[in-house]
PDB file of C-alpha atoms in Angstrom:
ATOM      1  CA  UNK F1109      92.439  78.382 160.146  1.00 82.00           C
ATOM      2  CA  UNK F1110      94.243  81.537 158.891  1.00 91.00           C
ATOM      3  CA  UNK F1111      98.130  81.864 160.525  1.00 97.00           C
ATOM      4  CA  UNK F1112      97.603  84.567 162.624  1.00 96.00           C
ATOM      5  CA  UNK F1113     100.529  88.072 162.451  1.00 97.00           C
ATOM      6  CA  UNK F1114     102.996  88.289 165.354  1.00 97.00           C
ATOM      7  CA  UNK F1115     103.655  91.853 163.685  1.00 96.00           C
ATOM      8  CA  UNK F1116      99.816  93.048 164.195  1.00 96.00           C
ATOM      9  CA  UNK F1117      98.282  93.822 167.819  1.00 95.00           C
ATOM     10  CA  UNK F1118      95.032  92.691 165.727  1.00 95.00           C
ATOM     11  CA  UNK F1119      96.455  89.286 167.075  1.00 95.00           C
ATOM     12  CA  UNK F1120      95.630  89.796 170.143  1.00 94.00           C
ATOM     13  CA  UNK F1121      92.308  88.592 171.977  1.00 94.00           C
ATOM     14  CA  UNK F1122      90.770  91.552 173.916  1.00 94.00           C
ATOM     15  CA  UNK F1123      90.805  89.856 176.516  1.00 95.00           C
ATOM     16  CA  UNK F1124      95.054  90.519 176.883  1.00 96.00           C
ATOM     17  CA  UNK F1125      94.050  93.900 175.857  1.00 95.00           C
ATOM     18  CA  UNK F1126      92.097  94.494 178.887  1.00 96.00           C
ATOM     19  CA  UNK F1127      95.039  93.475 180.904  1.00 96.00           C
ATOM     20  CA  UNK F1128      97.748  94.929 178.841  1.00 96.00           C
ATOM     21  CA  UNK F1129      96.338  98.860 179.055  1.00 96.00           C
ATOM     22  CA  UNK F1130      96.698  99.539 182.831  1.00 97.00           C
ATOM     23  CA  UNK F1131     100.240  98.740 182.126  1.00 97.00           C
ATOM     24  CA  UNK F1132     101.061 100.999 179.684  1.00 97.00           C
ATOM     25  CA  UNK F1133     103.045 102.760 181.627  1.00 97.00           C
ATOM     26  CA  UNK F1134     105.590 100.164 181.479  1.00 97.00           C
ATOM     27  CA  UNK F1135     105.828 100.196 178.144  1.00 98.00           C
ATOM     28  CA  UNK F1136     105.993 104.057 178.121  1.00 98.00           C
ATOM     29  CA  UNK F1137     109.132 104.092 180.345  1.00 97.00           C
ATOM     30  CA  UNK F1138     111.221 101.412 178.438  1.00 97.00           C
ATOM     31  CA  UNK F1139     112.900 101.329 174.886  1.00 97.00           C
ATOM     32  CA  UNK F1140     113.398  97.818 174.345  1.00 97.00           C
ATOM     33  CA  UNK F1141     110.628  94.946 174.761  1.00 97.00           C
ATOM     34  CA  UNK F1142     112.673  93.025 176.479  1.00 95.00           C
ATOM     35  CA  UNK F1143     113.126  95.558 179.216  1.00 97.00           C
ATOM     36  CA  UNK F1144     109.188  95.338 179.426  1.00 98.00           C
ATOM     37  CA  UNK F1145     108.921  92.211 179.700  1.00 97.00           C
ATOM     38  CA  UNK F1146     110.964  91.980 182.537  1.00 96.00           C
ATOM     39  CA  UNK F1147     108.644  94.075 185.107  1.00 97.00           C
ATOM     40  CA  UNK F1148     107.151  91.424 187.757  1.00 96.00           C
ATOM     41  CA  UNK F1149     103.866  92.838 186.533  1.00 95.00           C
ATOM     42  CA  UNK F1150     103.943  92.109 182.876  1.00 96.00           C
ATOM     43  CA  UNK F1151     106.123  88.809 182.969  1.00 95.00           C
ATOM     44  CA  UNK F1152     103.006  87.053 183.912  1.00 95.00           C
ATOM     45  CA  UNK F1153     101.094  87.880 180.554  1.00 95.00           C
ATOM     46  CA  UNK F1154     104.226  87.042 178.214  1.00 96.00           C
ATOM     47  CA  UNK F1155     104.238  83.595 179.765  1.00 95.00           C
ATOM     48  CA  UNK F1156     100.210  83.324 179.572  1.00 97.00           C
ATOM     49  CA  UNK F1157     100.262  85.553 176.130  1.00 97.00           C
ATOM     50  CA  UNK F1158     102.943  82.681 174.581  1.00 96.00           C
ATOM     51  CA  UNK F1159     101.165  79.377 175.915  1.00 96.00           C
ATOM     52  CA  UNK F1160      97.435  81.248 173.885  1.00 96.00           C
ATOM     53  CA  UNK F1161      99.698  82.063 170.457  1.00 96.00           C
ATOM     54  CA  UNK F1162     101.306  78.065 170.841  1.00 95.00           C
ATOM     55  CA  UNK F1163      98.203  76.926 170.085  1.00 96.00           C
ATOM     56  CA  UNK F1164      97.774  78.434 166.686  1.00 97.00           C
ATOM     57  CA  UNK F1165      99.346  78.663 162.840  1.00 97.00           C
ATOM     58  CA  UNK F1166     101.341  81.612 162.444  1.00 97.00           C
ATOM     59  CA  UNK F1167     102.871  83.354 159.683  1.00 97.00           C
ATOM     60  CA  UNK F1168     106.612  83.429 159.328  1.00 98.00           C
ATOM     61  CA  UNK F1169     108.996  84.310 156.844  1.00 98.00           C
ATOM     62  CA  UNK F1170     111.827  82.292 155.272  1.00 98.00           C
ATOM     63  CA  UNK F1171     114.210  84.979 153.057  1.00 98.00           C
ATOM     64  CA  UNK F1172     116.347  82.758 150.066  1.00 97.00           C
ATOM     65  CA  UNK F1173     117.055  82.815 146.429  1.00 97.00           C
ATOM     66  CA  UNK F1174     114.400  81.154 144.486  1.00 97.00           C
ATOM     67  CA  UNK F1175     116.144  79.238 141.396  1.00 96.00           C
ATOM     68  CA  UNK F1176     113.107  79.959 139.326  1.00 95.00           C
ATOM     69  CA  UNK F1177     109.893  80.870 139.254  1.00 95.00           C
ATOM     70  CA  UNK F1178     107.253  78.849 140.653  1.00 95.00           C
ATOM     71  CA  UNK F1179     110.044  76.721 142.251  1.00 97.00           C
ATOM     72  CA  UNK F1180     108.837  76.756 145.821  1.00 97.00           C
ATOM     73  CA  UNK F1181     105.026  76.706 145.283  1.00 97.00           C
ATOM     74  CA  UNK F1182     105.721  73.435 143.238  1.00 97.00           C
ATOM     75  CA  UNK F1183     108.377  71.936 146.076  1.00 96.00           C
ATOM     76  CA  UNK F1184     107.491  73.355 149.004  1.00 97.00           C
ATOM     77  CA  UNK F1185     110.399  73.976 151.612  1.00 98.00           C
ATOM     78  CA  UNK F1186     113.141  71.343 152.790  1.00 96.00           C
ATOM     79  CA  UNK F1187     115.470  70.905 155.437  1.00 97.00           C
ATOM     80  CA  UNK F1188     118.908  71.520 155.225  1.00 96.00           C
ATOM     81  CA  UNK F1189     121.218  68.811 154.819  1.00 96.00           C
ATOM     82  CA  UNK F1190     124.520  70.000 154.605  1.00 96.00           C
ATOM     83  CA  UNK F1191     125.970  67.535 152.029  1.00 95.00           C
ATOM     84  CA  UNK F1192     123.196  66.903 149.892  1.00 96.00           C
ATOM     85  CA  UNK F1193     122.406  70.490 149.198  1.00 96.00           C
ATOM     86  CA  UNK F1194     125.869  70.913 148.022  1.00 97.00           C
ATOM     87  CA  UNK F1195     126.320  67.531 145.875  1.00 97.00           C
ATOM     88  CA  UNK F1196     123.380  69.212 144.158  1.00 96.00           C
ATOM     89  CA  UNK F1197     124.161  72.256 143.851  1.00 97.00           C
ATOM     90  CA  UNK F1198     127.406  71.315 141.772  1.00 97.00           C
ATOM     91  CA  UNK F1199     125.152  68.941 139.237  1.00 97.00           C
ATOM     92  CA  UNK F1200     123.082  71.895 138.760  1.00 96.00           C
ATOM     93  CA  UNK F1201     125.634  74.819 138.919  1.00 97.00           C
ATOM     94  CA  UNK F1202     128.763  73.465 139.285  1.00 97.00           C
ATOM     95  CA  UNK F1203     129.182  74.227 135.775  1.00 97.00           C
ATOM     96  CA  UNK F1204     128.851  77.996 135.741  1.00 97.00           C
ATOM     97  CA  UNK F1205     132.009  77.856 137.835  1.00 98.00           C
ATOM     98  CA  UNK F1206     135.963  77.272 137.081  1.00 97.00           C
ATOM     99  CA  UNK F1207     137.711  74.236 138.145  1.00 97.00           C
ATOM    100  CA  UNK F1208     140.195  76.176 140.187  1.00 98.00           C
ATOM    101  CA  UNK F1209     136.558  77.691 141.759  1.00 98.00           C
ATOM    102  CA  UNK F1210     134.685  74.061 142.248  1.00 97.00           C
ATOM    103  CA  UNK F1211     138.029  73.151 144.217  1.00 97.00           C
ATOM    104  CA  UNK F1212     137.790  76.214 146.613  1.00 97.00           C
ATOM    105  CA  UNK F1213     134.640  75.186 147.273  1.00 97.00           C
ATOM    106  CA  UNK F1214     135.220  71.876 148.287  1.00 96.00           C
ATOM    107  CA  UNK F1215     137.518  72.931 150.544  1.00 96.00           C
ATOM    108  CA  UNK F1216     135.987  75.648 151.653  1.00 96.00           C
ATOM    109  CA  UNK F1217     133.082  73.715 152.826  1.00 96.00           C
ATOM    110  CA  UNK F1218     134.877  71.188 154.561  1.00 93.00           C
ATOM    111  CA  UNK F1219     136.634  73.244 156.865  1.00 92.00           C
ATOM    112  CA  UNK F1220     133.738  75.591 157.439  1.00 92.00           C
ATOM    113  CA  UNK F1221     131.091  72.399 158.422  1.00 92.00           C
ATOM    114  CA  UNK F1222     133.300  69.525 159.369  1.00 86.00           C
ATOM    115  CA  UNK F1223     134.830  68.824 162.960  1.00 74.00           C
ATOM    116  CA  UNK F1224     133.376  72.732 163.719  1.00 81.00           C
ATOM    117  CA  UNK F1225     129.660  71.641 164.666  1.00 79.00           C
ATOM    118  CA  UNK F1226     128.599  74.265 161.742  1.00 85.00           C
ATOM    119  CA  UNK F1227     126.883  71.402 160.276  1.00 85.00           C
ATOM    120  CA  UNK F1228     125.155  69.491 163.006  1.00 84.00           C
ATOM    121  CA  UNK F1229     123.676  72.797 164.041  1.00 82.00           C
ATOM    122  CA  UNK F1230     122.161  73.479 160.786  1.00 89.00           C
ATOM    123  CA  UNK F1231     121.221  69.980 159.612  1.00 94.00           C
ATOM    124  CA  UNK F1232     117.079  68.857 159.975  1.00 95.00           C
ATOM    125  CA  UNK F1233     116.318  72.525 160.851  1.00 96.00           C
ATOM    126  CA  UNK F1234     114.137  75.343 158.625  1.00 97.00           C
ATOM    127  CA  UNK F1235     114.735  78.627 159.750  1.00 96.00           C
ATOM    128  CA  UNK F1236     112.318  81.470 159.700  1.00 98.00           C
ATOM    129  CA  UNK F1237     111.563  85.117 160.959  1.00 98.00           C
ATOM    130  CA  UNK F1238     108.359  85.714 162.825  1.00 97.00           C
ATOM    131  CA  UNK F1239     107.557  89.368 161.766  1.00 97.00           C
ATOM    132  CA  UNK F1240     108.014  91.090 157.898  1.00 96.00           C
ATOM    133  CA  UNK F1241     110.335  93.477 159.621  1.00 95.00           C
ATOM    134  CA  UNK F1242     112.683  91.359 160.584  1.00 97.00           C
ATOM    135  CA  UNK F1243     112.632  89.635 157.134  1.00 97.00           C
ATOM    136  CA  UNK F1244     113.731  93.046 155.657  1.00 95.00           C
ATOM    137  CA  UNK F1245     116.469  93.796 158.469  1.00 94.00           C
ATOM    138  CA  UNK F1246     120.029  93.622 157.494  1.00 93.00           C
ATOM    139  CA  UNK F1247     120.762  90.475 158.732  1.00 92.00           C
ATOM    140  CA  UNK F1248     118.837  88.511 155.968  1.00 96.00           C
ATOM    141  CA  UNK F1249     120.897  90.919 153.353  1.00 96.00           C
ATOM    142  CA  UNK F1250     122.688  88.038 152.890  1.00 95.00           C
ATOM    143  CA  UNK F1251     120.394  85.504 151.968  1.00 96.00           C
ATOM    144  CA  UNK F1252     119.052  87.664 148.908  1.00 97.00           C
ATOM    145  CA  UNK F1253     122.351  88.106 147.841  1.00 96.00           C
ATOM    146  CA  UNK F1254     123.698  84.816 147.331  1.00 96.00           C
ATOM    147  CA  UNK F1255     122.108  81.616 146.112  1.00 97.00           C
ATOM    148  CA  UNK F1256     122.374  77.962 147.474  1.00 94.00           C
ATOM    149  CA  UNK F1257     121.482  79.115 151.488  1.00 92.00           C
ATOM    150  CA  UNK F1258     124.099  78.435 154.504  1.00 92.00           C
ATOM    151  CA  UNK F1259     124.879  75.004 153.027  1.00 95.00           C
ATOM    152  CA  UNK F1260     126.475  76.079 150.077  1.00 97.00           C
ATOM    153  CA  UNK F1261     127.278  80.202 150.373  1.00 96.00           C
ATOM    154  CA  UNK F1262     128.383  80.660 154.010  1.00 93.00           C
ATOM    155  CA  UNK F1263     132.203  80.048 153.595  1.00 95.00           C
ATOM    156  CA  UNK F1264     132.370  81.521 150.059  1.00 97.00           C
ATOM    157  CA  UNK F1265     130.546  85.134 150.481  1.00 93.00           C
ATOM    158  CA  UNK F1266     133.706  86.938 150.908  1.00 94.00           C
ATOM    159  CA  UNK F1267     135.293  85.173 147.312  1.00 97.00           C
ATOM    160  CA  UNK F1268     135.112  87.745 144.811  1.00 96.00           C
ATOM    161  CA  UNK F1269     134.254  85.614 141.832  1.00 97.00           C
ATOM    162  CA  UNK F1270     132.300  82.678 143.527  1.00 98.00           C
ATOM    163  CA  UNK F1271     129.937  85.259 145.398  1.00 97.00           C
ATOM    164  CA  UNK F1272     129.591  87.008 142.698  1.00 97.00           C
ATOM    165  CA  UNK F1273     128.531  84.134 140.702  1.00 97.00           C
ATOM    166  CA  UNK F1274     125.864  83.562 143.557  1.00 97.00           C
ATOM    167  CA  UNK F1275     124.733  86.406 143.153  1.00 96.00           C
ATOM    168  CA  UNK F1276     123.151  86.042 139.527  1.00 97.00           C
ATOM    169  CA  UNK F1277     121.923  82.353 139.818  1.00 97.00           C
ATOM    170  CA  UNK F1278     118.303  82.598 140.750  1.00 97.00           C
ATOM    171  CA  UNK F1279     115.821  85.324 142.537  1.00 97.00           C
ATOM    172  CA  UNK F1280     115.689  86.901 145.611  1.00 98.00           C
ATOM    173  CA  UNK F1281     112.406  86.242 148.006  1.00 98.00           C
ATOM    174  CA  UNK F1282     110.313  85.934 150.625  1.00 98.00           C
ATOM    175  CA  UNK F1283     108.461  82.579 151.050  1.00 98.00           C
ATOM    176  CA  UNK F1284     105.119  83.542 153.517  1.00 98.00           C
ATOM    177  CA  UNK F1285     104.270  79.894 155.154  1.00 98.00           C
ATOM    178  CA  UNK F1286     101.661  78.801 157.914  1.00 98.00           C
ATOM    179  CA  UNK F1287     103.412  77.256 160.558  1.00 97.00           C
ATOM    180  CA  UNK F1288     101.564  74.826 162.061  1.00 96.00           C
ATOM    181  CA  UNK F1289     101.309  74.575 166.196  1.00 95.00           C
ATOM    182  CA  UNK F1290     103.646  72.838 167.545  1.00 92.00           C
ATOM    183  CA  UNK F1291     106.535  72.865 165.243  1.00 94.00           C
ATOM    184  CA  UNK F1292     108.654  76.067 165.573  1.00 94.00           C
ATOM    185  CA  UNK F1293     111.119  75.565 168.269  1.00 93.00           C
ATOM    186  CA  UNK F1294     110.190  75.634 172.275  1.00 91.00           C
ATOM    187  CA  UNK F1295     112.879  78.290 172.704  1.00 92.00           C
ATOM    188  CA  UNK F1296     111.234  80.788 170.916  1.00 94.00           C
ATOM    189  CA  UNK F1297     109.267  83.433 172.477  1.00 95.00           C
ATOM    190  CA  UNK F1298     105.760  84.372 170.592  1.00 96.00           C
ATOM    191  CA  UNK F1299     104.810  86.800 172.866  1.00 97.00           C
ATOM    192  CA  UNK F1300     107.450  89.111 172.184  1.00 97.00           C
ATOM    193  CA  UNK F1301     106.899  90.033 168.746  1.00 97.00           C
ATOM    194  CA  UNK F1302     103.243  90.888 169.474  1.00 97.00           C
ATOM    195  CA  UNK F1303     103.927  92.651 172.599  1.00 98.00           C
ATOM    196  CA  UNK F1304     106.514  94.377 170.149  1.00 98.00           C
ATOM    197  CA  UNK F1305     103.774  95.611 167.925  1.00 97.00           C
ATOM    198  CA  UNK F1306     101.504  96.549 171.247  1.00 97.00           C
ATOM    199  CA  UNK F1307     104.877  98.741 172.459  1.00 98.00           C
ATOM    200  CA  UNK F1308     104.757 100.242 169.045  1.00 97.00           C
ATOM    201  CA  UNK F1309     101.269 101.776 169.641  1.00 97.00           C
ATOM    202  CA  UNK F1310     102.145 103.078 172.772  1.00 97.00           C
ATOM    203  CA  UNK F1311     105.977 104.462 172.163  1.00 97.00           C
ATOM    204  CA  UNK F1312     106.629 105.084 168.864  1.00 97.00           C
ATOM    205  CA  UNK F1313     110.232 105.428 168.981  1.00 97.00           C
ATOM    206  CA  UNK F1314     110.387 101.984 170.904  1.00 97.00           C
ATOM    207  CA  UNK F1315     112.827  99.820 168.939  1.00 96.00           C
ATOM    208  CA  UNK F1316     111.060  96.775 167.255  1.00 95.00           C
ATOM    209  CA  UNK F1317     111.697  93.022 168.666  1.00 96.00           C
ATOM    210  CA  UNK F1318     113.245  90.917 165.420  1.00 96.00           C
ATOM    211  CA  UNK F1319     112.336  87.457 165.582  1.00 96.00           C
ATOM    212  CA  UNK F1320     113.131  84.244 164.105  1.00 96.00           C
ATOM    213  CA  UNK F1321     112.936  80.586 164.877  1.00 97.00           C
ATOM    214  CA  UNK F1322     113.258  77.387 162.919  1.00 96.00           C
ATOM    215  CA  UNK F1323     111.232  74.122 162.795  1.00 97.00           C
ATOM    216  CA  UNK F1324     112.214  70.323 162.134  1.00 96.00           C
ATOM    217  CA  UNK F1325     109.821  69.475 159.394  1.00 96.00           C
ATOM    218  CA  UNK F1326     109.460  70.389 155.856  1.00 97.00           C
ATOM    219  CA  UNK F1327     106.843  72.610 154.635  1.00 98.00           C
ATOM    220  CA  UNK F1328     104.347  71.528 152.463  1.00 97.00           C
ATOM    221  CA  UNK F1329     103.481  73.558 148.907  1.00 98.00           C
ATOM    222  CA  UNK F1330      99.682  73.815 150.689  1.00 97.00           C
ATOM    223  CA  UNK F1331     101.532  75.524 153.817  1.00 97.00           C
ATOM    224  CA  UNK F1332     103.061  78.609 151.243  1.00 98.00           C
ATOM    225  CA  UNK F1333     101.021  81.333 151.683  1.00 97.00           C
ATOM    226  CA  UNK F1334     102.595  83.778 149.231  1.00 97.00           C
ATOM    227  CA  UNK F1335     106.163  84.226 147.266  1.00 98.00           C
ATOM    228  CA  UNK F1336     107.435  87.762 146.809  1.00 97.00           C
ATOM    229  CA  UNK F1337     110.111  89.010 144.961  1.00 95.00           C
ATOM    230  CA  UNK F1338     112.336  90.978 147.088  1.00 93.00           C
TER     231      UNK F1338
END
């Protein structure tokens, strides 16, 4: 089955449709779809709207640098682990950098990750955004920018030389996947995004929901819908 948009009202049945229209008032009066969500008479359908898109693929987003072409479609996607992604990131690049730089690192890492919980929260987790907008919002900027993900760049984006040597090691893209039902995380809400989109058609100047949630298992090369270069 094709991972359904949480970007495209096309996603919804019209049987939500039917129920969503007499309400557009609602969505008329408020900016945010939050705010909408919250009137007794909508709340409802985002609970009964999230348990229908649960039971489906969806397509989500995951914004990174891509060491080389082909790389991901061959590999698929992993989960982090903290360590490991750095002890190979030095065999592979570790070289590109000075010793005085390698050392930084090192240290860098271990007081960003260790003893702070930075690294248990990040450890057997995938992260992905849930609509194309908010793969292009600022706050993936800095995943395009610097190569290795959280593991390796988060404490050393504001070094001059060692960002700057992340910066030219690899490609910048988006990885398109089909998430399969059941994996991305309880604590994300599906309905919003769509009843984003829906808000959209009805206020224009409403400001778009951004959306992102991670998942606990790897994905597959046959789960990668489509890379693009950013």
């Amino acid at each position: 089955m094709e991972p359904i948009r949480l970007d495209n009202i096309a996603s919804l049945p019209a049987k939500f449709l039917s129920q969503l229209q007499p309400l557009d008032a609602v969505f008329k009066a408020h900016e945010h779809i939050d705010s909408v969500a919250a009137d007794p008479r909508i709340r409802p359908l985002v609970a009964e709207i999230d348990c229908y898109l649960r039971q489906l693929p969806v397509r989500a987003y995951h914004c990174t640098r891509e060491p080389e072409p082909g790389y991901f479609a061959q590999e698929g996607l992993r989960l982090t682990d903290v360590e490991a992604h750095q002890k190979e990131f030095l065999s592979a690049f570790g070289c590109q950098f000075t010793s005085t730089e390698r050392q930084y690192m090192q240290t860098a890492w271990r007081n960003y990750f260790e003893g702070t919980g930075q690294m248990r929260g990040r450890n057997g987790r995938l992260w992905f955004c849930l609509t194309a907008e908010t793969a292009l919002s600022d706050g993936t900027e800095v995943f395009f920018k610097h190569f290795g993900g959280e593991a390796v760049f988060m404490p050393l984006k504001e070094h001059p030389t060692i960002a700057a040597k992340l910066g030219t090691i690899g490609s910048p893209v988006i990885v398109e996947v089909k998430l399969l039902p059941g994996a991305p995380s309880k604590y994300t809400s599906f309905a919003l995004p769509l009843l984003s989109a829906y808000h959209l058609t009805r206020r224009p100047d409403a400001s778009p929901w951004l959306s992102e949630t991670f998942i606990q298992q790897p994905i597959a090369p046959k789960d990668i819908l489509s890379i693009k270069r950013v």
